[in-house]
Short mmCIF file of C-alpha atoms in Angstrom, two decimals:
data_model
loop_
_atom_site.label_atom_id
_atom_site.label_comp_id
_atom_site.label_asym_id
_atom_site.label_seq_id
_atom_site.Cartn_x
_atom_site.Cartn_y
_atom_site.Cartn_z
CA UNK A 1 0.00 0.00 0.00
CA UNK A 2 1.25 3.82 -0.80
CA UNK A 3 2.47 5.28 1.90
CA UNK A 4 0.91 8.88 2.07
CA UNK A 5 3.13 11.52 2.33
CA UNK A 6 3.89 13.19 5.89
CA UNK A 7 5.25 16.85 4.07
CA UNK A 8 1.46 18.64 4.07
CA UNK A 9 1.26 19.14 7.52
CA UNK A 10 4.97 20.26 8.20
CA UNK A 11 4.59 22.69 5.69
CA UNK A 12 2.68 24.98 7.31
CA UNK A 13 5.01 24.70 10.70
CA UNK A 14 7.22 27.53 9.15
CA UNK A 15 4.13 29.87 8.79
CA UNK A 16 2.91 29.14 12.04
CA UNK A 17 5.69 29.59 14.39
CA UNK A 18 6.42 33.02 13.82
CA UNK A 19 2.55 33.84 13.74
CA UNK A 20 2.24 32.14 16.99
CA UNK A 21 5.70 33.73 18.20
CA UNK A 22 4.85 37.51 17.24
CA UNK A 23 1.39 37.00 19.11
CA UNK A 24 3.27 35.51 22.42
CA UNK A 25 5.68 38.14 22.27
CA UNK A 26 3.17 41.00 21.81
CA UNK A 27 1.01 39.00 24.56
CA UNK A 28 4.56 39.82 26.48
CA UNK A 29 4.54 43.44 25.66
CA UNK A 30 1.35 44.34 26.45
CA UNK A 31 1.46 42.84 29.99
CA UNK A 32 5.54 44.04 30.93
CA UNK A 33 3.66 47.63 29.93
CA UNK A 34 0.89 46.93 32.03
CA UNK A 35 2.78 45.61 34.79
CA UNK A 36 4.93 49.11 34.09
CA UNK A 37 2.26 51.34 34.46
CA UNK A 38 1.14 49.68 38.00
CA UNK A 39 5.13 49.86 39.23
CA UNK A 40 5.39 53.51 37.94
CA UNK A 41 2.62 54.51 39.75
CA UNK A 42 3.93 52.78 42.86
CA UNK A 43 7.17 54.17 42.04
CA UNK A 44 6.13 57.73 42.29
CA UNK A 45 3.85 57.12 45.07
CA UNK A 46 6.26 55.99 47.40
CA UNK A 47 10.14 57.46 46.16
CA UNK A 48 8.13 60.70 44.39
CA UNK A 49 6.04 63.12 45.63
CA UNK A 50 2.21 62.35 46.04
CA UNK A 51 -0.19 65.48 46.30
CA UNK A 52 -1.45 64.98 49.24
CA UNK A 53 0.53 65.03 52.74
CA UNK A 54 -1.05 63.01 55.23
CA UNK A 55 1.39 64.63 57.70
CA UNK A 56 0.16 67.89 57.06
CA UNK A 57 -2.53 69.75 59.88
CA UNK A 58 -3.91 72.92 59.87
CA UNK A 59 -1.98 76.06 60.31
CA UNK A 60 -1.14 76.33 63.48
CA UNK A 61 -0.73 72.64 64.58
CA UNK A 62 1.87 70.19 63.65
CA UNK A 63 2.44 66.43 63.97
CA UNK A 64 5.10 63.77 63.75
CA UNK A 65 6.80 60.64 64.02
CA UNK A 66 3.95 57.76 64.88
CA UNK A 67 1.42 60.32 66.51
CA UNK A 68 -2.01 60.47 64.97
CA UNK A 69 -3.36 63.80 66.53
CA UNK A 70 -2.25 67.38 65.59
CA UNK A 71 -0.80 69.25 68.10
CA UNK A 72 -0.36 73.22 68.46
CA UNK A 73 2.72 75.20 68.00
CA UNK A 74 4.92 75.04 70.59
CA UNK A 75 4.36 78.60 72.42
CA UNK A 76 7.55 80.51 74.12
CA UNK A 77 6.53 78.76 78.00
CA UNK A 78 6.21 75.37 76.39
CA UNK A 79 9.61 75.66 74.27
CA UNK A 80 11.67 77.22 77.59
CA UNK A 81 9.84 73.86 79.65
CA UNK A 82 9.55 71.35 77.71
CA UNK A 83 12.76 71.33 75.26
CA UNK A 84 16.50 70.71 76.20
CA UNK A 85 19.09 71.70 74.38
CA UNK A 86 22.14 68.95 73.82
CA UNK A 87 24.77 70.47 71.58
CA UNK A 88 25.40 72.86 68.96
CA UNK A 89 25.39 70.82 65.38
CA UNK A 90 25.53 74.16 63.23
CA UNK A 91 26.18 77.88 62.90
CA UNK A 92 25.34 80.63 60.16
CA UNK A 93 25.31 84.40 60.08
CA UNK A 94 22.22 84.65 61.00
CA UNK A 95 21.36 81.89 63.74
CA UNK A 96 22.85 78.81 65.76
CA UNK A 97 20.96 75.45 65.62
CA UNK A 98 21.33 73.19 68.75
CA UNK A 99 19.90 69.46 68.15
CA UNK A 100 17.53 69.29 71.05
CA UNK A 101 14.67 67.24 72.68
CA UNK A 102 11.43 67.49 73.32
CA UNK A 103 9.07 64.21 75.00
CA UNK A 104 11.90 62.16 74.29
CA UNK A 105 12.13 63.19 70.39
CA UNK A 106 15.01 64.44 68.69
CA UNK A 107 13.82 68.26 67.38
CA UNK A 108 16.14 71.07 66.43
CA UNK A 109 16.03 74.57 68.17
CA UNK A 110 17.29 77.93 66.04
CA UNK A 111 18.40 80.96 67.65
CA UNK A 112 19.45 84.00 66.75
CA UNK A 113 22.88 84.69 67.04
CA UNK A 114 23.33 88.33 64.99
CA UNK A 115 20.97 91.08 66.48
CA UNK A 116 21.49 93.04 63.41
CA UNK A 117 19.69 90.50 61.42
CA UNK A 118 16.87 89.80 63.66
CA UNK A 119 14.57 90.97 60.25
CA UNK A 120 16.08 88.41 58.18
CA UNK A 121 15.25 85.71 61.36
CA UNK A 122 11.55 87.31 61.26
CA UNK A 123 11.21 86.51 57.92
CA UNK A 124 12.55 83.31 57.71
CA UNK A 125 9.79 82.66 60.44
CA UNK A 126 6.85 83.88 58.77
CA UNK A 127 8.16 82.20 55.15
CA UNK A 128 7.94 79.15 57.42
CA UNK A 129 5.03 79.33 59.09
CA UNK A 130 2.97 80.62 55.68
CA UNK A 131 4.82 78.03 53.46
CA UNK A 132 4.43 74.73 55.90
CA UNK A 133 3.93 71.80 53.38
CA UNK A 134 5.30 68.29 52.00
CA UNK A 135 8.27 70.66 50.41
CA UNK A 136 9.23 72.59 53.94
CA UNK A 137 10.81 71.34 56.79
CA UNK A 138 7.95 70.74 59.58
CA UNK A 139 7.54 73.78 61.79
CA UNK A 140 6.84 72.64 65.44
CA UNK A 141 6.80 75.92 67.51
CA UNK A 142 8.75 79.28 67.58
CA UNK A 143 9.42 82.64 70.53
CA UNK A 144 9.38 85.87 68.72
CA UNK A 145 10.37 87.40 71.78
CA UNK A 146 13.74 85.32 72.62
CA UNK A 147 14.32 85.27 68.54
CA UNK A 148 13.40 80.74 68.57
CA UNK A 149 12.41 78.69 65.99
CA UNK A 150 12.03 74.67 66.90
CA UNK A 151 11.44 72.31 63.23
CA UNK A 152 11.31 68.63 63.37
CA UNK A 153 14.74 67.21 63.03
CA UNK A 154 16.06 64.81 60.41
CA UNK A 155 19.40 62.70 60.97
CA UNK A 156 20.79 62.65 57.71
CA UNK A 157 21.24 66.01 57.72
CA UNK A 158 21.75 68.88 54.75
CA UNK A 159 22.15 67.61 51.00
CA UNK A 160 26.02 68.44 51.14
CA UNK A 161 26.47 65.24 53.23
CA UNK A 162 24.63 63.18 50.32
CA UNK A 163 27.47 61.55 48.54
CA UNK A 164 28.76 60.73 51.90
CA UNK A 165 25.59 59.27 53.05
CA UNK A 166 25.17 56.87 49.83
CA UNK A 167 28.96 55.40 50.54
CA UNK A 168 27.22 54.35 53.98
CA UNK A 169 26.75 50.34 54.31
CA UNK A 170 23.14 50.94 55.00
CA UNK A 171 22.30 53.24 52.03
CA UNK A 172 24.44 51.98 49.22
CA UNK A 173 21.46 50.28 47.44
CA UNK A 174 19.63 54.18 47.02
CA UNK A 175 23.17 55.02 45.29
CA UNK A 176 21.18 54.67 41.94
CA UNK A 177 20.54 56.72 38.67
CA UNK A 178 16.85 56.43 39.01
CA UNK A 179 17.08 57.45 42.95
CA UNK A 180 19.64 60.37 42.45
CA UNK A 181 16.80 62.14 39.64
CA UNK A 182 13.95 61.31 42.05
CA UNK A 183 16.41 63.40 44.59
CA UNK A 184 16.71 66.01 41.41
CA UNK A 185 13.09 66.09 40.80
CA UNK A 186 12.10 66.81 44.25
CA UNK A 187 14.38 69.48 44.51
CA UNK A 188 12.77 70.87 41.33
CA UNK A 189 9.62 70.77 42.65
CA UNK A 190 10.47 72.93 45.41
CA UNK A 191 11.61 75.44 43.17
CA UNK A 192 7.98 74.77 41.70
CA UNK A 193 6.18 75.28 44.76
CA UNK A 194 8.15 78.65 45.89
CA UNK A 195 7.58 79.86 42.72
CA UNK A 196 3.62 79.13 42.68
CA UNK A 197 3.78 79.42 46.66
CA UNK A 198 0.42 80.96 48.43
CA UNK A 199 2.32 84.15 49.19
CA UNK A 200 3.03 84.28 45.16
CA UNK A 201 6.23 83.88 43.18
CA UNK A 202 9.07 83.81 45.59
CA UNK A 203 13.01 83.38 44.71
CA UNK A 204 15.39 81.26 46.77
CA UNK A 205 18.29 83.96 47.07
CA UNK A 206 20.57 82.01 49.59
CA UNK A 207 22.19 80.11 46.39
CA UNK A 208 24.96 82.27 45.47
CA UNK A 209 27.14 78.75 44.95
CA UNK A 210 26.74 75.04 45.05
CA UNK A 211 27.56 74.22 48.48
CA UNK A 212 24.94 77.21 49.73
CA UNK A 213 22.44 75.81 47.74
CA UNK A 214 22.76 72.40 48.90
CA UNK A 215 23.10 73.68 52.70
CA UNK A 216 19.70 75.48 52.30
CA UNK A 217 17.86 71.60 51.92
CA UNK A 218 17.65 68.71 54.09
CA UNK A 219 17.54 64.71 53.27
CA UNK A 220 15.01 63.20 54.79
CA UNK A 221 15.64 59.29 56.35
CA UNK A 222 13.29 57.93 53.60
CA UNK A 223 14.89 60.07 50.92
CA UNK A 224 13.52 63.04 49.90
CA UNK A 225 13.85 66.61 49.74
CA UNK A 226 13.03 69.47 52.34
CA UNK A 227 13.63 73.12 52.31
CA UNK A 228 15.47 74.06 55.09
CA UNK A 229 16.50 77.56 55.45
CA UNK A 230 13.92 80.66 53.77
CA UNK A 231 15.36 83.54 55.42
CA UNK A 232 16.17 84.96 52.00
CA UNK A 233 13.26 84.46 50.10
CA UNK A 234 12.01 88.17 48.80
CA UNK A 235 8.33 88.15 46.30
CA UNK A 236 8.10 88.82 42.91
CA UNK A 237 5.15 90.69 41.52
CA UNK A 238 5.04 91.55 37.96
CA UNK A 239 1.56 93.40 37.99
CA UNK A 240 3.16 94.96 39.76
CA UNK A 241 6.15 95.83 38.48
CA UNK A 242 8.30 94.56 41.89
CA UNK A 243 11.01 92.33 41.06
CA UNK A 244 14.37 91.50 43.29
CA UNK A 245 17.73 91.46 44.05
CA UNK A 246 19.74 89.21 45.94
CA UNK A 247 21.79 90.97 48.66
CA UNK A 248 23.45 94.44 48.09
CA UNK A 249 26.63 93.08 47.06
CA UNK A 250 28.20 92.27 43.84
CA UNK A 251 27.71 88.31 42.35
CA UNK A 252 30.53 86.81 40.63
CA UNK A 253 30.74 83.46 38.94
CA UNK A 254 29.34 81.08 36.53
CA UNK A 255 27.17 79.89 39.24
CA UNK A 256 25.00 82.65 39.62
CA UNK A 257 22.29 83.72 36.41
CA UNK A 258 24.18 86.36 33.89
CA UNK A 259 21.68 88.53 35.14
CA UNK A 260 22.57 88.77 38.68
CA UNK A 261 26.38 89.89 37.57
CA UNK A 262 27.44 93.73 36.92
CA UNK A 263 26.15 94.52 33.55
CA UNK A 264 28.88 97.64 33.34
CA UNK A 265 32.03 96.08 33.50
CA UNK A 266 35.01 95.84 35.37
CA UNK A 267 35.50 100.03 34.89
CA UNK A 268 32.03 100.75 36.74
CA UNK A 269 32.56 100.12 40.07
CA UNK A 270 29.86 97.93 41.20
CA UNK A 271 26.66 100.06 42.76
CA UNK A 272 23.94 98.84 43.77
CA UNK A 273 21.54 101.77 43.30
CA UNK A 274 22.53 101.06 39.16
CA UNK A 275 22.01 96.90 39.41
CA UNK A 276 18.80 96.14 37.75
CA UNK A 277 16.52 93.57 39.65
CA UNK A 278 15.70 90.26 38.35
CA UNK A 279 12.67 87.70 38.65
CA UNK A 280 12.52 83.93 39.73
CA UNK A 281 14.15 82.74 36.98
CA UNK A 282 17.43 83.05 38.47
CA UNK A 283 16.59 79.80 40.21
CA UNK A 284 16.04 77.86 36.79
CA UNK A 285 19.78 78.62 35.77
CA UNK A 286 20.87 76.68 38.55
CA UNK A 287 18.79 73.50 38.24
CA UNK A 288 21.35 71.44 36.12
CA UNK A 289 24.58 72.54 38.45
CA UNK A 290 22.53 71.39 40.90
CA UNK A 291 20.98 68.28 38.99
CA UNK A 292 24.47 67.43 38.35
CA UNK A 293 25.61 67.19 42.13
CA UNK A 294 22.25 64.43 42.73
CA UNK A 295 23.01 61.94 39.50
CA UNK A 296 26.66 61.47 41.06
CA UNK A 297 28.86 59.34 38.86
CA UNK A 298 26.59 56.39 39.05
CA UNK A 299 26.43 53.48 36.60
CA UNK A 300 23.53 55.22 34.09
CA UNK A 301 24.03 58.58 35.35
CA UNK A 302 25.50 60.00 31.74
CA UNK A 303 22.78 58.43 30.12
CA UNK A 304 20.08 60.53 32.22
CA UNK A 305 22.24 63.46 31.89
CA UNK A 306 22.19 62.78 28.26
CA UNK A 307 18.59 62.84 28.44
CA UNK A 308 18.66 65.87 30.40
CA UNK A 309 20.70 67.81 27.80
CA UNK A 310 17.83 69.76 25.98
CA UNK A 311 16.06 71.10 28.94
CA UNK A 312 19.10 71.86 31.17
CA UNK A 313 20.20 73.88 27.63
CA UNK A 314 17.40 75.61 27.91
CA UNK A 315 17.71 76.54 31.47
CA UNK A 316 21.08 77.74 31.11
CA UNK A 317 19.55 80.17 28.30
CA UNK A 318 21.21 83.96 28.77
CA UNK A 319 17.96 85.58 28.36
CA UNK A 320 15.75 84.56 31.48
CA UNK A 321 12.41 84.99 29.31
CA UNK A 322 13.73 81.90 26.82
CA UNK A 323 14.00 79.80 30.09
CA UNK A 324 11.84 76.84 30.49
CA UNK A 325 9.16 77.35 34.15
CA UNK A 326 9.69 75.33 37.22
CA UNK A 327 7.24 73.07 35.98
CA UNK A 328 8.24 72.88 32.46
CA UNK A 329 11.62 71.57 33.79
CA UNK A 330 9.50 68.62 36.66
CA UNK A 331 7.29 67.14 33.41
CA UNK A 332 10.57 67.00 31.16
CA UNK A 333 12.42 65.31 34.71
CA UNK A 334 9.43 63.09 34.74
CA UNK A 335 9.07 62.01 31.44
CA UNK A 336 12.46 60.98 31.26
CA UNK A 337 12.16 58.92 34.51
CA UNK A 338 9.49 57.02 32.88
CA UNK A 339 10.90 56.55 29.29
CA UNK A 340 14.46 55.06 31.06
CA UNK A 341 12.47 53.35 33.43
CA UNK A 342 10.02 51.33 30.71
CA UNK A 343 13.75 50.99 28.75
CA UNK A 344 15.23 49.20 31.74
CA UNK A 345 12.28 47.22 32.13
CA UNK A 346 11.90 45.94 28.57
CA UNK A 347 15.50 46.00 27.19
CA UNK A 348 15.79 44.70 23.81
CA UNK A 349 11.91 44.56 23.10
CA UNK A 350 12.45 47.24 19.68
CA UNK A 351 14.87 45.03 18.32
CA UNK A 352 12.55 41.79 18.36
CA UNK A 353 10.06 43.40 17.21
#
C-alpha cells in the first residue's frame, strides 16, 4: 500500500511559528507595559512626591513621628519647659541650631545669634510658618520674643552630606541613577512650589554657589527633599512691576544667572543703586549645576544626563524669558524617569520586534 506523504502538515510549521511567536511576544509586551504602568505609579507614590501630605494639619498645629493627633505650636513657655538643648550641630550668620529634645524626640532649636539681622530671622519665620507643606521642613513651635524657631529634626542632615551618606553600608542600594533624579526632581519641585507658593512667586536667594544651595535643603531618612533655610526668600510681583535682588553686594561666577552679575564692566565700580533687579528665573539657571551634584557618577548617570541635555540647555539660556518654568523643567524630569524606566524594564523589546 502507498504510503501517504507526511510533508502537508509540516509545511505549514514555518508559517505558524512566527505567527504564533509575534502573538506571544506581543502577549509579552502588552502585559511588561501593564505591569509598568502599575510599578510607575507605585514608584512615584512611594520614592516621588504624592499630592497629598497626610502629615500635614492645619496652620497652626503640627504632627510627627507615629502620633495620629495634631498638636499646636509650641508657644515661648512650652519651648523654655519642655525642650533641652544637647549640643550645637551648626552655625550661620544669622542663627545657631542646637539638636535638642522634646518628650523624648530628637527636634532642632534655632536661635538667633546676629541682632542686626533679627529681620532676616523674622522673615525666615513667617516664610515658614505661611509656606508649611510636603516641600518645607515641619515647623513645630517658635518665641518671637527670645528670637526661637524649633522644626522637626532629620538625621541625615543637609544635602552636602549626600554623597557621603550613599557610601554608607546601609544606604548603598539608594546610590542609583533612578534614585539620584527622584532626589533632582524633588528638589525641582520645590523650586515649583516657591515659585507658585500661596504668598506668590518667591526666589530662593541664599544660592549664590553650590555648596549654599545644597546647605539650604535637608535629606530626609526615607529620601527626599526638604527646604530648610527661607530667610532669604524676597516676592516677585510683575503686575506689579516689583522684582528682586539678591543681597546688596556684587555676584561673581558662573554659578549665579548672567543677570545677577554687573552689567557695566570691570570700569564701573559695582553700585547697587545702578544693578537692575531680576525675577525667579534666576533659580532655573541653577537646576542642572545642581541636577548634576544628585546623578553622582553612578552606573547610568550619563545616560540621564544625556537625556537631560535639551532642557538643562534651555535653562542655562542667557535671556531669562527663553527659560523653560519650574514646571516645564519637573514634566521634562518626569518624562524621562518614565521613558528610562520602561527601557530598563523591557530591554531589547524594539529590536525583536
Amino acid at each position: 500500500m502507498e504510503k501517504k506523504p507526511h510533508f502537508v502538515r509540516r509545511e505549514f510549521l514555518p508559517r505558524e511559528v512566527p505567527s504564533i511567536s509575534l502573538a506571544l511576544l506581543l502577549a509579552t509586551v502588552l502585559l511588561l507595559n501593564a505591569l509598568l504602568y502599575l510599578y510607575l505609579n507605585k514608584f512615584y507614590s512611594s520614592l516621588g512626591r504624592v499630592e497629598t501630605d497626610p502629615g500635614l494639619c492645619p496652620f497652626g498645629h503640627f504632627k510627627f513621628g507615629a502620633v495620629k493627633n495634631c498638636s499646636p505650636w509650641l508657644s515661648c513657655e512650652a519651648i523654655n519647659r519642655e525642650v533641652r538643648k544637647l549640643k550645637c550641630v551648626g552655625e550661620g550668620a544669622v542663627k545657631k541650631v542646637f539638636l535638642s529634645e522634646w518628650k523624648e524626640k530628637k527636634v532642632v532649636l534655632s536661635q538667633l545669634t546676629n541682632s542686626e539681622l533679627k529681620e532676616d530671622f523674622l522673615h525666615g519665620l513667617k516664610m515658614l510658618k505661611a509656606l508649611q507643606s510636603k516641600y518645607v521642613v515641619r515647623l513645630l513651635g517658635y518665641c518671637e520674643q527670645q528670637f526661637t524657631i524649633l522644626t522637626e529634626y532629620h538625621p541625615l542632615g543637609s544635602l552636602r552630606g549626600l554623597n557621603e551618606t550613599l557610601h554608607i553600608p546601609k544606604y548603598k542600594a539608594m546610590n542609583t541613577w533612578h534614585r539620584r533624579l527622584m532626589l533632582a526632581m524633588d528638589y525641582v519641585s520645590v523650586i515649583r512650589y516657591l515659585h507658585s507658593s500661596p504668598l506668590g512667586t518667591l526666589v530662593m536667594c541664599d544660592s549664590n554657589d553650590l555648596d549654599k544651595v545644597l546647605s539650604q535643603y535637608l535629606l530626609t531618612s526615607d529620601f527626599h527633599v526638604l527646604v530648610n533655610d527661607l530667610d532669604a526668600l524676597p516676592l516677585v510681583n510683575r503686575s506689579a512691576g516689583r522684582l528682586v535682588k539678591c543681597g546688596h553686594r556684587e555676584l561673581q561666577g558662573e554659578f549665579v544667572a548672567p543677570e545677577q552679575r554687573w552689567p557695566y564692566g570691570e570700569d564701573v565700580p559695582f553700585d547697587d543703586d545702578l544693578m537692575p533687579p531680576y525675577d525667579e528665573k534666576t533659580d532655573i539657571w541653577k537646576i542642572p549645576d545642581v541636577s548634576n551634584f544628585f546623578l553622582g557618577h553612578v552606573e547610568g548617570s550619563d545616560i540621564v544626563r544625556l537625556h537631560l541635555f535639551d532642557i538643562h540647555a534651555a535653562c542655562k539660556k542667557k535671556d531669562p524669558a527663553e527659560r523653560p518654568s519650574a514646571q516645564e523643567v519637573l514634566d521634562t524630569y518626569r518624562k524621562i524617569l518614565t521613558l528610562l524606566i520602561r527601557e530598563a524594564a523591557m530591554p531589547g523589546t524594539r529590536e525583536m520586534l
